Amino acid sequence: MDVLYFAWVRERIGVPKEKVETTAATVSDLVAELSAREARYAAAFADISALRVALDQELSDFDAPLAGVREVAFFPPMTGG
């Protein structure tokens, strides 16, 4: 699946997008897999309460299943203005 990173998440990880092969069942499982990769991922996902996630461009929760999902995007909360 494609995993996209936006704003400071992208800055910490160092790439805007990557293809990920995963056996993760949920978004939280994917975060755990990514965090175990390298320190830069662990830093980006250290506080998931400061993150939002979208699955196939729809806002979702970290306990959402990944079955059939083609794209996961991580980003900080946004404010209007």
Short mmCIF file of C-alpha atoms in Angstrom, two decimals:
data_model
loop_
_atom_site.label_atom_id
_atom_site.label_comp_id
_atom_site.label_asym_id
_atom_site.label_seq_id
_atom_site.Cartn_x
_atom_site.Cartn_y
_atom_site.Cartn_z
CA MET A 1 0.00 0.00 0.00
CA ASP A 2 1.02 3.61 -0.37
CA VAL A 3 1.76 5.46 2.85
CA LEU A 4 1.77 9.26 2.68
CA TYR A 5 3.22 11.66 5.24
CA PHE A 6 2.32 15.35 5.52
CA ALA A 7 3.69 18.41 7.34
CA TRP A 8 5.98 17.67 10.32
CA VAL A 9 5.38 13.92 9.94
CA ARG A 10 7.02 14.10 6.51
CA GLU A 11 9.83 16.25 7.91
CA ARG A 12 10.64 13.75 10.66
CA ILE A 13 10.50 10.70 8.42
CA GLY A 14 12.23 12.38 5.50
CA VAL A 15 10.01 11.18 2.64
CA PRO A 16 6.56 12.29 1.47
CA LYS A 17 5.40 8.85 0.29
CA GLU A 18 6.50 5.23 0.22
CA LYS A 19 5.21 1.81 -0.73
CA VAL A 20 4.90 -0.46 2.30
CA GLU A 21 4.44 -4.20 2.40
CA THR A 22 2.67 -5.00 5.64
CA THR A 23 0.81 -7.71 7.48
CA ALA A 24 -0.76 -5.13 9.81
CA ALA A 25 -4.45 -5.68 10.50
CA THR A 26 -5.17 -2.13 11.75
CA VAL A 27 -3.71 1.35 11.45
CA SER A 28 -2.29 0.97 14.98
CA ASP A 29 -0.53 -2.22 13.91
CA LEU A 30 0.94 -0.38 10.91
CA VAL A 31 2.16 2.43 13.18
CA ALA A 32 3.84 -0.16 15.42
CA GLU A 33 5.55 -1.77 12.40
CA LEU A 34 6.75 1.57 11.07
CA SER A 35 7.93 2.76 14.49
CA ALA A 36 10.05 -0.37 14.85
CA ARG A 37 11.88 0.37 11.57
CA GLU A 38 14.09 3.29 12.59
CA ALA A 39 14.34 6.11 15.10
CA ARG A 40 12.94 8.63 12.62
CA TYR A 41 9.67 6.67 12.38
CA ALA A 42 9.56 6.21 16.15
CA ALA A 43 9.95 9.98 16.55
CA ALA A 44 7.18 10.72 14.04
CA PHE A 45 4.75 8.32 15.71
CA ALA A 46 5.77 8.93 19.34
CA ASP A 47 2.47 10.64 20.15
CA ILE A 48 -0.32 9.42 17.90
CA SER A 49 -2.80 11.65 19.73
CA ALA A 50 -1.13 14.46 17.75
CA LEU A 51 -1.88 12.73 14.45
CA ARG A 52 -4.81 12.08 12.18
CA VAL A 53 -5.13 9.31 9.63
CA ALA A 54 -7.00 8.93 6.37
CA LEU A 55 -7.64 5.62 4.61
CA ASP A 56 -8.18 5.95 0.87
CA GLN A 57 -8.70 9.71 1.41
CA GLU A 58 -11.35 9.36 4.12
CA LEU A 59 -10.70 10.33 7.74
CA SER A 60 -10.48 7.29 9.95
CA ASP A 61 -9.38 6.01 13.36
CA PHE A 62 -6.23 4.23 14.42
CA ASP A 63 -8.21 1.09 15.25
CA ALA A 64 -9.63 0.89 11.71
CA PRO A 65 -8.91 -2.28 9.70
CA LEU A 66 -6.53 -2.09 6.75
CA ALA A 67 -8.10 -4.89 4.68
CA GLY A 68 -8.54 -3.62 1.12
CA VAL A 69 -6.99 -0.21 1.84
CA ARG A 70 -4.72 1.11 -0.92
CA GLU A 71 -3.56 4.38 0.68
CA VAL A 72 -2.87 5.48 4.26
CA ALA A 73 -2.07 9.12 4.99
CA PHE A 74 -0.74 10.50 8.28
CA PHE A 75 -0.95 14.21 9.09
CA PRO A 76 -1.33 16.60 12.02
CA PRO A 77 -4.74 18.06 12.83
CA MET A 78 -5.58 21.04 10.67
CA THR A 79 -7.31 24.22 11.62
CA GLY A 80 -9.49 26.35 9.42
CA GLY A 81 -8.95 29.96 8.70
#
